[in-house]
Coordinates of C-alpha atoms and ligand atoms in Angstrom, one line a residue:
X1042 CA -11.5 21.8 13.4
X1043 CA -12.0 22.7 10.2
X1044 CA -12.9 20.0 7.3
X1045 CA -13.3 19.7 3.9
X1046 CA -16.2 17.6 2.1
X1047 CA -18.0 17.3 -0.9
X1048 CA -21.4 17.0 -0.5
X1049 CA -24.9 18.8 -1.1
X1050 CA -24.7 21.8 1.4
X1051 CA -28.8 21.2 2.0
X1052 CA -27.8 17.4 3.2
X1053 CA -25.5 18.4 6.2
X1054 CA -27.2 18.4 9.5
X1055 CA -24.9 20.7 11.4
X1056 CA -26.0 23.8 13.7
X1057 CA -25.9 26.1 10.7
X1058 CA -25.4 26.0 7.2
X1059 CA -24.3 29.1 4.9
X1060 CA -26.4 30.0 1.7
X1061 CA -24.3 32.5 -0.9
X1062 CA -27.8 34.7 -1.2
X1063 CA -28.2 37.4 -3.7
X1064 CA -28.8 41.4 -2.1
X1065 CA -32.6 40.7 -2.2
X1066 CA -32.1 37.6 -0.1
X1067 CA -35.5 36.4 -2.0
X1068 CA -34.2 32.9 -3.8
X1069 CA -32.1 32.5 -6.9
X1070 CA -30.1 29.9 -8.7
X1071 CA -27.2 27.7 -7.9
X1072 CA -26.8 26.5 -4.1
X1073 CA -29.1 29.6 -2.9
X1074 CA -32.0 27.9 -5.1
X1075 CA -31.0 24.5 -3.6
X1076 CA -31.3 25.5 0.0
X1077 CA -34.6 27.2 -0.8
X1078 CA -36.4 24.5 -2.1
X1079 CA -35.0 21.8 0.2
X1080 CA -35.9 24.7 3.1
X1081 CA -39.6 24.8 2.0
X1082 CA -41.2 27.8 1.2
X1083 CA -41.1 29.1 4.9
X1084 CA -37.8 30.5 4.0
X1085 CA -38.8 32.6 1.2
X1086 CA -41.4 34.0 4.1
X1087 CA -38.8 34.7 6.6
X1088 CA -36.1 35.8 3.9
X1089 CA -39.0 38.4 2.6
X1090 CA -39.2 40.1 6.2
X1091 CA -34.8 40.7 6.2
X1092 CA -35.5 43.3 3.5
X1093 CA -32.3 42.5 1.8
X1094 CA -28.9 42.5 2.9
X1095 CA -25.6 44.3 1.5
X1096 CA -22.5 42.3 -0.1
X1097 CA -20.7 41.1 2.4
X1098 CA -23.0 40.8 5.6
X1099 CA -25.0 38.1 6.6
X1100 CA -28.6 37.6 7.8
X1101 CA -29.9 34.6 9.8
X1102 CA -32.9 32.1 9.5
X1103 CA -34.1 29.3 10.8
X1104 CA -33.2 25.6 8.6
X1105 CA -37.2 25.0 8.7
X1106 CA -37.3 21.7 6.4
X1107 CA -33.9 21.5 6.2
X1108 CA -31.4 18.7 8.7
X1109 CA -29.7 22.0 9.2
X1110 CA -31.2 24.3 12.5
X1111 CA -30.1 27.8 10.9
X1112 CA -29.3 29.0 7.7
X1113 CA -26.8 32.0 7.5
X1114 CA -27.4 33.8 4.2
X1115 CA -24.5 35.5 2.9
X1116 CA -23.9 38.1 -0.2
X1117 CA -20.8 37.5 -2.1
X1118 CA -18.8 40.0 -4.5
X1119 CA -20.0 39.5 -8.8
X1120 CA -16.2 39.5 -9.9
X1121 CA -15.0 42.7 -11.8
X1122 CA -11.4 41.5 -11.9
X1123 CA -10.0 42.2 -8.5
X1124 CA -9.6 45.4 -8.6
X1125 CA -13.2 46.5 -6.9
X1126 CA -12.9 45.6 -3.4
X1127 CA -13.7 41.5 -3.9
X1128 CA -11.2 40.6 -1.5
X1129 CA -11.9 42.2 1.5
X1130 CA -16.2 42.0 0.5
X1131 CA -15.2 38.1 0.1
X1132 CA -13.5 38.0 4.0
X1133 CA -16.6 40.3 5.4
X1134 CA -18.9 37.6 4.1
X1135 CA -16.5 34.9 6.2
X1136 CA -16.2 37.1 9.2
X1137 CA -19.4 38.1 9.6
X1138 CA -20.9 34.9 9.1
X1139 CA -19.0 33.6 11.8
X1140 CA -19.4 36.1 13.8
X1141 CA -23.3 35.5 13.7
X1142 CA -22.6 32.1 14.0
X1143 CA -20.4 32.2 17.0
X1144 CA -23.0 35.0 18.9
X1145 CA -25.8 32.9 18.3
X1146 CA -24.1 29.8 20.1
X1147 CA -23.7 28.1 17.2
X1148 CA -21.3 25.1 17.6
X1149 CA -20.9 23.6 13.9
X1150 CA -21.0 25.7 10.4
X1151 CA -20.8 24.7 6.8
X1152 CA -20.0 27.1 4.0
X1153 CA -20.2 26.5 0.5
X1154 CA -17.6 28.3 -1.9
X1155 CA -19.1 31.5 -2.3
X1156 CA -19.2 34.0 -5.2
X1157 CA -17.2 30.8 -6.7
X1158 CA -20.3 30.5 -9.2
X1159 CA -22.2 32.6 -11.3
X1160 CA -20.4 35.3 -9.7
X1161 CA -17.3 34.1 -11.3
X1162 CA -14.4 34.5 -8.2
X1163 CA -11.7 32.3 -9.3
X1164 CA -11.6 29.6 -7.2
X1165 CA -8.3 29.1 -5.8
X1166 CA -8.3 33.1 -4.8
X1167 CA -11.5 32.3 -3.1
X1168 CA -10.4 29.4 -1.1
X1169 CA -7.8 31.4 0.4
X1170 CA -9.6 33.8 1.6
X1171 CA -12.0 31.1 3.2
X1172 CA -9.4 29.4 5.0
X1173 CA -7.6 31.8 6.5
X1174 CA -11.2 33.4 8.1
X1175 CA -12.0 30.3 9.2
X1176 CA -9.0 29.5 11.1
X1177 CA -9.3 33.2 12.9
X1178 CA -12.6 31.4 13.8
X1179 CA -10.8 27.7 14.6
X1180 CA -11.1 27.3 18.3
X1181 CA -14.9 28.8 18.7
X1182 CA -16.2 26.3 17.0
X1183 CA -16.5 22.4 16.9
X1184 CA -16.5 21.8 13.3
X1185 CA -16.0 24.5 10.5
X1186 CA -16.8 22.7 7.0
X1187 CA -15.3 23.8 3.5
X1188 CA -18.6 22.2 1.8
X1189 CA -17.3 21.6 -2.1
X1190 CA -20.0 20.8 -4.7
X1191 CA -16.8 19.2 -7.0
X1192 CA -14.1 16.9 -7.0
X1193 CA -12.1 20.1 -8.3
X1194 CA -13.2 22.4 -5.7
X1195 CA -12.1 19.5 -2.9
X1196 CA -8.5 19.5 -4.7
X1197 CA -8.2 23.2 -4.0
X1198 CA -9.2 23.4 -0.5
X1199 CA -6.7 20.6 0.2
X1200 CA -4.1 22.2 -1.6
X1201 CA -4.6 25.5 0.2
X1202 CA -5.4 23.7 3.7
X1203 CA -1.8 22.4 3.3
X1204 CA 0.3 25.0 2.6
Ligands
ADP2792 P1 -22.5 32.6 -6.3 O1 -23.6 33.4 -6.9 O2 -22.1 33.1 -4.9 O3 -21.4 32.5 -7.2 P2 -23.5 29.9 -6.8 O4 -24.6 29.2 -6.1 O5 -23.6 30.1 -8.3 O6 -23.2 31.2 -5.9 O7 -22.2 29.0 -6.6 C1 -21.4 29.0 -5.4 C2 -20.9 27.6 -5.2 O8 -21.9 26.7 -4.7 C3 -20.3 27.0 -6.4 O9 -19.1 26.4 -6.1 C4 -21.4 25.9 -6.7 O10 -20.8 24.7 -7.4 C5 -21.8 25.5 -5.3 N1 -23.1 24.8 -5.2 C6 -24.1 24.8 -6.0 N2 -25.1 24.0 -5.5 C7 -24.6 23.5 -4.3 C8 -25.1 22.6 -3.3 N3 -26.3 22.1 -3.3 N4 -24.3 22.4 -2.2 C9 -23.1 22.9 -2.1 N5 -22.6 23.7 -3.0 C10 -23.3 24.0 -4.1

């Protein structure tokens, strides 16, 4: 099932939630900042031994402070304008987030609306892409959640969820 709810990302308790990292994976603004100081400083520790990780791939960690058991960090595309691969790097961060997820046992999985922020995706584009990996990814999971920081960003998902 796949739902859409507008909430604080570090609030859900849920087998694993996704952080949109940077490619050092060592903290930044935005929601990655949020899960790192609602995580504790553990996950700057664990984060530091990952090395990085390219756009598009994802890493995993435990929740430590957080309600949340795992964290799945995730680097999004910086917009250029569409014409440099965002599309496809935008799905790979879905995919292989879910893949992790999914190999790992991992029964329930929130994302928030990556690359949607300071890395400037438009938003609508962005929540296509999010739905349609996540419905390849449907059945294998008990609960996939579109987790929306705005009223706006709710609107979209809906929109796109419905048609
Ligand atoms: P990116 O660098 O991938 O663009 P940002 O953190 O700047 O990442 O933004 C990604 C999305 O996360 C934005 O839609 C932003 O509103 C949202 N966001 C920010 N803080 C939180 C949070 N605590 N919980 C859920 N979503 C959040």
């Amino acid at each position: 099932m796949i739902e859409v709810v507008r909430a604080d990302i570090t609030q859900l308790k849920l087998d694993a939630i996704v952080n949109a990292a940077n490619n050092s994976l060592l903290g930044g603004g935005g929601v990655d900042g949020a899960i790192h100081s609602a995580a504790g400083p553990q996950l700057l520790e664990a984060c530091r031994k990952l090395d990085g990780c390219p756009t598009g791939e994802a890493r995993l960690t435990p929740g430590f402070n957080l309600p949340a058991a795992w964290v799945i960090h995730t680097v999004g595309p910086v917009w250029h304008g569409g014409d440099s691969d965002e599309a496809s790097q935008l799905r790979n961060c879905y995919i292989n987030s879910l893949d992790l997820a999914r190999d790992k046992g991992l029964r329930s999985i929130a994302f928030p609306c990556i690359s949607t922020g300071v890395y400037g995706y438009p938003r609508r584009q962005a929540a296509v892409i999010a739905v349609a990996a996540m419905r390849e990814y449907e059945n294998q999971f008990d609960k996939i959640i579109c987790c929306c920081f705005s009223d706006s960003d709710v609107w979209i998902y809906q929109k796109v969820m419905a048609s």
